[in-house]
């Protein structure tokens, strides 16, 4: 019983169950890298197929739709620099992080927004620093190096990130 209580506390605080640390369950359902000027999806990574509707959708469609929401917010806002930060649902949220023309969007299970945002920010910085030139001069061609970044995402233990572990 004590283990169950601790496990529920870990789930509430960090977004995953202790017994699932080595499983495919993750605090992130998916991460998308989108070029904000063209709306093109540069790369995506799904971490779970448990959400059936997400499993059957087209990543390009999702990326374009999430970018369109951001553009819509800019259009209707009084401040043209207004940008969406997050969209909340009952059990999940969509988080946006942006650097220049790169938008990194994560669909997450609701846990700790600060932890989720810090992890996403570090992923955005890592991706941007590796591919800054390709992003700045993006003309529609996605390089094999960008496509290979999905291997890095595969190997990132996102459930292990805690407040002291944010450097990739």
PDB file of C-alpha atoms in Angstrom:
ATOM      1  CA  UNK A   1       0.000   0.000   0.000  1.00  0.00           C
ATOM      2  CA  UNK A   2       2.862   2.405   0.779  1.00  0.00           C
ATOM      3  CA  UNK A   3       4.340   1.790  -2.677  1.00  0.00           C
ATOM      4  CA  UNK A   4       0.999   2.651  -4.287  1.00  0.00           C
ATOM      5  CA  UNK A   5       0.843   5.922  -2.355  1.00  0.00           C
ATOM      6  CA  UNK A   6       4.401   6.871  -3.341  1.00  0.00           C
ATOM      7  CA  UNK A   7       3.720   5.831  -6.913  1.00  0.00           C
ATOM      8  CA  UNK A   8       0.631   8.059  -7.082  1.00  0.00           C
ATOM      9  CA  UNK A   9       2.647  10.962  -5.658  1.00  0.00           C
ATOM     10  CA  UNK A  10       5.335  10.414  -8.313  1.00  0.00           C
ATOM     11  CA  UNK A  11       2.635  10.287 -10.991  1.00  0.00           C
ATOM     12  CA  UNK A  12       1.088  13.536  -9.777  1.00  0.00           C
ATOM     13  CA  UNK A  13       4.386  15.387  -9.454  1.00  0.00           C
ATOM     14  CA  UNK A  14       6.370  14.086 -12.428  1.00  0.00           C
ATOM     15  CA  UNK A  15       3.782  12.708 -14.853  1.00  0.00           C
ATOM     16  CA  UNK A  16       4.616   9.002 -14.913  1.00  0.00           C
ATOM     17  CA  UNK A  17       4.288   5.891 -12.773  1.00  0.00           C
ATOM     18  CA  UNK A  18       7.437   4.444 -11.253  1.00  0.00           C
ATOM     19  CA  UNK A  19       6.686   0.950 -12.561  1.00  0.00           C
ATOM     20  CA  UNK A  20       6.530   2.379 -16.095  1.00  0.00           C
ATOM     21  CA  UNK A  21       9.973   3.990 -15.988  1.00  0.00           C
ATOM     22  CA  UNK A  22      11.367   1.453 -18.451  1.00  0.00           C
ATOM     23  CA  UNK A  23       8.203   1.133 -20.476  1.00  0.00           C
ATOM     24  CA  UNK A  24       7.018   3.169 -23.415  1.00  0.00           C
ATOM     25  CA  UNK A  25       4.729   5.330 -21.277  1.00  0.00           C
ATOM     26  CA  UNK A  26       5.991   8.879 -21.329  1.00  0.00           C
ATOM     27  CA  UNK A  27       4.966  12.310 -20.065  1.00  0.00           C
ATOM     28  CA  UNK A  28       4.997  13.379 -23.758  1.00  0.00           C
ATOM     29  CA  UNK A  29       2.587  11.895 -26.277  1.00  0.00           C
ATOM     30  CA  UNK A  30       4.249  13.609 -29.238  1.00  0.00           C
ATOM     31  CA  UNK A  31       6.682  16.377 -30.177  1.00  0.00           C
ATOM     32  CA  UNK A  32       6.489  18.385 -33.415  1.00  0.00           C
ATOM     33  CA  UNK A  33       9.050  20.761 -34.935  1.00  0.00           C
ATOM     34  CA  UNK A  34       7.332  23.209 -37.292  1.00  0.00           C
ATOM     35  CA  UNK A  35       8.659  26.035 -39.470  1.00  0.00           C
ATOM     36  CA  UNK A  36       6.419  28.955 -38.505  1.00  0.00           C
ATOM     37  CA  UNK A  37       6.881  30.816 -41.811  1.00  0.00           C
ATOM     38  CA  UNK A  38       5.844  27.989 -44.118  1.00  0.00           C
ATOM     39  CA  UNK A  39       3.887  25.811 -41.699  1.00  0.00           C
ATOM     40  CA  UNK A  40       5.986  22.839 -42.823  1.00  0.00           C
ATOM     41  CA  UNK A  41       6.538  20.003 -40.408  1.00  0.00           C
ATOM     42  CA  UNK A  42      10.296  19.508 -40.058  1.00  0.00           C
ATOM     43  CA  UNK A  43      10.165  16.491 -37.772  1.00  0.00           C
ATOM     44  CA  UNK A  44       7.800  14.706 -35.427  1.00  0.00           C
ATOM     45  CA  UNK A  45       8.126  12.042 -32.782  1.00  0.00           C
ATOM     46  CA  UNK A  46       5.270  10.107 -31.200  1.00  0.00           C
ATOM     47  CA  UNK A  47       5.976   8.514 -27.866  1.00  0.00           C
ATOM     48  CA  UNK A  48       2.778   6.561 -27.373  1.00  0.00           C
ATOM     49  CA  UNK A  49       0.137   4.856 -29.425  1.00  0.00           C
ATOM     50  CA  UNK A  50      -2.192   4.619 -26.451  1.00  0.00           C
ATOM     51  CA  UNK A  51      -4.182   7.591 -27.667  1.00  0.00           C
ATOM     52  CA  UNK A  52      -5.980   5.944 -30.603  1.00  0.00           C
ATOM     53  CA  UNK A  53      -7.046   9.168 -32.302  1.00  0.00           C
ATOM     54  CA  UNK A  54      -3.451  10.413 -32.278  1.00  0.00           C
ATOM     55  CA  UNK A  55      -2.229   7.082 -33.622  1.00  0.00           C
ATOM     56  CA  UNK A  56      -4.400   7.340 -36.739  1.00  0.00           C
ATOM     57  CA  UNK A  57      -3.686  10.967 -37.659  1.00  0.00           C
ATOM     58  CA  UNK A  58      -1.244  12.411 -40.170  1.00  0.00           C
ATOM     59  CA  UNK A  59       1.710  14.202 -38.560  1.00  0.00           C
ATOM     60  CA  UNK A  60       1.817  16.833 -41.323  1.00  0.00           C
ATOM     61  CA  UNK A  61      -1.859  17.578 -40.727  1.00  0.00           C
ATOM     62  CA  UNK A  62      -1.312  17.920 -36.971  1.00  0.00           C
ATOM     63  CA  UNK A  63       1.756  20.137 -37.431  1.00  0.00           C
ATOM     64  CA  UNK A  64      -0.026  22.416 -39.892  1.00  0.00           C
ATOM     65  CA  UNK A  65      -3.109  22.646 -37.699  1.00  0.00           C
ATOM     66  CA  UNK A  66      -1.109  23.515 -34.577  1.00  0.00           C
ATOM     67  CA  UNK A  67       0.793  26.190 -36.518  1.00  0.00           C
ATOM     68  CA  UNK A  68      -2.495  27.555 -37.892  1.00  0.00           C
ATOM     69  CA  UNK A  69      -3.822  27.996 -34.351  1.00  0.00           C
ATOM     70  CA  UNK A  70      -0.747  30.085 -33.538  1.00  0.00           C
ATOM     71  CA  UNK A  71      -1.261  32.206 -36.678  1.00  0.00           C
ATOM     72  CA  UNK A  72      -4.936  32.658 -35.803  1.00  0.00           C
ATOM     73  CA  UNK A  73      -4.022  33.960 -32.333  1.00  0.00           C
ATOM     74  CA  UNK A  74      -1.661  36.488 -33.934  1.00  0.00           C
ATOM     75  CA  UNK A  75      -4.406  37.665 -36.302  1.00  0.00           C
ATOM     76  CA  UNK A  76      -7.115  38.190 -33.705  1.00  0.00           C
ATOM     77  CA  UNK A  77      -4.855  39.638 -31.005  1.00  0.00           C
ATOM     78  CA  UNK A  78      -4.252  43.350 -30.555  1.00  0.00           C
ATOM     79  CA  UNK A  79      -0.531  42.685 -30.332  1.00  0.00           C
ATOM     80  CA  UNK A  80       0.877  41.148 -33.536  1.00  0.00           C
ATOM     81  CA  UNK A  81       3.627  39.574 -31.450  1.00  0.00           C
ATOM     82  CA  UNK A  82       1.030  37.637 -29.441  1.00  0.00           C
ATOM     83  CA  UNK A  83       1.694  33.911 -29.548  1.00  0.00           C
ATOM     84  CA  UNK A  84      -0.031  30.904 -28.112  1.00  0.00           C
ATOM     85  CA  UNK A  85       1.682  29.325 -25.107  1.00  0.00           C
ATOM     86  CA  UNK A  86      -0.500  26.325 -24.378  1.00  0.00           C
ATOM     87  CA  UNK A  87      -3.879  24.744 -24.930  1.00  0.00           C
ATOM     88  CA  UNK A  88      -5.377  22.855 -21.996  1.00  0.00           C
ATOM     89  CA  UNK A  89      -7.757  19.928 -22.068  1.00  0.00           C
ATOM     90  CA  UNK A  90      -9.066  17.777 -19.242  1.00  0.00           C
ATOM     91  CA  UNK A  91      -6.247  15.199 -19.222  1.00  0.00           C
ATOM     92  CA  UNK A  92      -3.689  16.610 -21.637  1.00  0.00           C
ATOM     93  CA  UNK A  93      -2.226  19.848 -22.918  1.00  0.00           C
ATOM     94  CA  UNK A  94      -0.476  21.216 -25.983  1.00  0.00           C
ATOM     95  CA  UNK A  95       2.594  23.312 -25.196  1.00  0.00           C
ATOM     96  CA  UNK A  96       4.290  25.715 -27.606  1.00  0.00           C
ATOM     97  CA  UNK A  97       7.907  26.917 -27.476  1.00  0.00           C
ATOM     98  CA  UNK A  98       9.360  29.157 -30.185  1.00  0.00           C
ATOM     99  CA  UNK A  99      12.791  30.337 -31.256  1.00  0.00           C
ATOM    100  CA  UNK A 100      12.957  32.562 -34.327  1.00  0.00           C
ATOM    101  CA  UNK A 101      11.015  30.701 -37.011  1.00  0.00           C
ATOM    102  CA  UNK A 102      11.116  27.301 -35.280  1.00  0.00           C
ATOM    103  CA  UNK A 103       8.130  26.214 -33.192  1.00  0.00           C
ATOM    104  CA  UNK A 104       8.431  23.153 -30.997  1.00  0.00           C
ATOM    105  CA  UNK A 105       5.045  21.781 -29.965  1.00  0.00           C
ATOM    106  CA  UNK A 106       4.428  19.000 -27.473  1.00  0.00           C
ATOM    107  CA  UNK A 107       1.269  17.108 -26.681  1.00  0.00           C
ATOM    108  CA  UNK A 108       1.603  16.021 -23.071  1.00  0.00           C
ATOM    109  CA  UNK A 109      -0.221  14.269 -20.317  1.00  0.00           C
ATOM    110  CA  UNK A 110      -1.063  16.864 -17.694  1.00  0.00           C
ATOM    111  CA  UNK A 111       1.453  16.674 -14.895  1.00  0.00           C
ATOM    112  CA  UNK A 112       3.775  19.541 -13.969  1.00  0.00           C
ATOM    113  CA  UNK A 113       3.612  22.342 -16.557  1.00  0.00           C
ATOM    114  CA  UNK A 114       6.905  23.841 -15.382  1.00  0.00           C
ATOM    115  CA  UNK A 115       8.763  20.552 -15.823  1.00  0.00           C
ATOM    116  CA  UNK A 116       7.105  19.923 -19.191  1.00  0.00           C
ATOM    117  CA  UNK A 117       7.936  23.437 -20.397  1.00  0.00           C
ATOM    118  CA  UNK A 118      11.579  23.219 -19.242  1.00  0.00           C
ATOM    119  CA  UNK A 119      12.060  19.889 -20.984  1.00  0.00           C
ATOM    120  CA  UNK A 120      10.458  21.178 -24.175  1.00  0.00           C
ATOM    121  CA  UNK A 121      12.582  24.335 -24.049  1.00  0.00           C
ATOM    122  CA  UNK A 122      15.777  22.267 -23.764  1.00  0.00           C
ATOM    123  CA  UNK A 123      14.699  20.075 -26.681  1.00  0.00           C
ATOM    124  CA  UNK A 124      13.934  23.191 -28.746  1.00  0.00           C
ATOM    125  CA  UNK A 125      17.345  24.711 -27.931  1.00  0.00           C
ATOM    126  CA  UNK A 126      19.160  21.477 -28.755  1.00  0.00           C
ATOM    127  CA  UNK A 127      17.354  21.075 -32.090  1.00  0.00           C
ATOM    128  CA  UNK A 128      17.814  24.737 -33.012  1.00  0.00           C
ATOM    129  CA  UNK A 129      21.524  24.778 -32.144  1.00  0.00           C
ATOM    130  CA  UNK A 130      22.153  21.659 -34.234  1.00  0.00           C
ATOM    131  CA  UNK A 131      20.176  22.851 -37.273  1.00  0.00           C
ATOM    132  CA  UNK A 132      20.240  26.647 -37.074  1.00  0.00           C
ATOM    133  CA  UNK A 133      21.447  27.115 -40.653  1.00  0.00           C
ATOM    134  CA  UNK A 134      18.896  24.686 -42.109  1.00  0.00           C
ATOM    135  CA  UNK A 135      16.107  26.410 -40.159  1.00  0.00           C
ATOM    136  CA  UNK A 136      17.127  29.965 -41.099  1.00  0.00           C
ATOM    137  CA  UNK A 137      17.342  29.124 -44.801  1.00  0.00           C
ATOM    138  CA  UNK A 138      14.538  26.548 -44.947  1.00  0.00           C
ATOM    139  CA  UNK A 139      13.070  26.283 -48.447  1.00  0.00           C
ATOM    140  CA  UNK A 140      11.039  23.103 -48.082  1.00  0.00           C
ATOM    141  CA  UNK A 141      13.800  20.493 -48.151  1.00  0.00           C
ATOM    142  CA  UNK A 142      14.246  18.533 -44.928  1.00  0.00           C
ATOM    143  CA  UNK A 143      17.809  17.253 -44.693  1.00  0.00           C
ATOM    144  CA  UNK A 144      18.665  13.681 -43.705  1.00  0.00           C
ATOM    145  CA  UNK A 145      20.447  15.109 -40.645  1.00  0.00           C
ATOM    146  CA  UNK A 146      17.195  16.658 -39.436  1.00  0.00           C
ATOM    147  CA  UNK A 147      15.375  13.378 -40.050  1.00  0.00           C
ATOM    148  CA  UNK A 148      18.050  11.544 -38.040  1.00  0.00           C
ATOM    149  CA  UNK A 149      17.283  13.722 -35.010  1.00  0.00           C
ATOM    150  CA  UNK A 150      14.363  11.396 -34.314  1.00  0.00           C
ATOM    151  CA  UNK A 151      16.978   8.856 -33.136  1.00  0.00           C
ATOM    152  CA  UNK A 152      18.136  11.378 -30.539  1.00  0.00           C
ATOM    153  CA  UNK A 153      14.530  11.845 -29.419  1.00  0.00           C
ATOM    154  CA  UNK A 154      14.163   8.050 -29.213  1.00  0.00           C
ATOM    155  CA  UNK A 155      17.082   7.909 -26.805  1.00  0.00           C
ATOM    156  CA  UNK A 156      16.120  10.833 -24.573  1.00  0.00           C
ATOM    157  CA  UNK A 157      14.768   9.466 -21.294  1.00  0.00           C
ATOM    158  CA  UNK A 158      12.155  12.180 -20.826  1.00  0.00           C
ATOM    159  CA  UNK A 159      10.753  10.513 -17.719  1.00  0.00           C
ATOM    160  CA  UNK A 160      14.127  10.899 -16.029  1.00  0.00           C
ATOM    161  CA  UNK A 161      14.335  14.674 -16.429  1.00  0.00           C
ATOM    162  CA  UNK A 162      14.024  16.438 -13.133  1.00  0.00           C
ATOM    163  CA  UNK A 163      14.654  20.074 -12.253  1.00  0.00           C
ATOM    164  CA  UNK A 164      18.420  19.570 -11.988  1.00  0.00           C
ATOM    165  CA  UNK A 165      18.777  17.555 -15.209  1.00  0.00           C
ATOM    166  CA  UNK A 166      17.694  19.898 -17.970  1.00  0.00           C
ATOM    167  CA  UNK A 167      20.825  20.028 -20.114  1.00  0.00           C
ATOM    168  CA  UNK A 168      20.658  17.528 -22.965  1.00  0.00           C
TER     169      UNK A 168
END
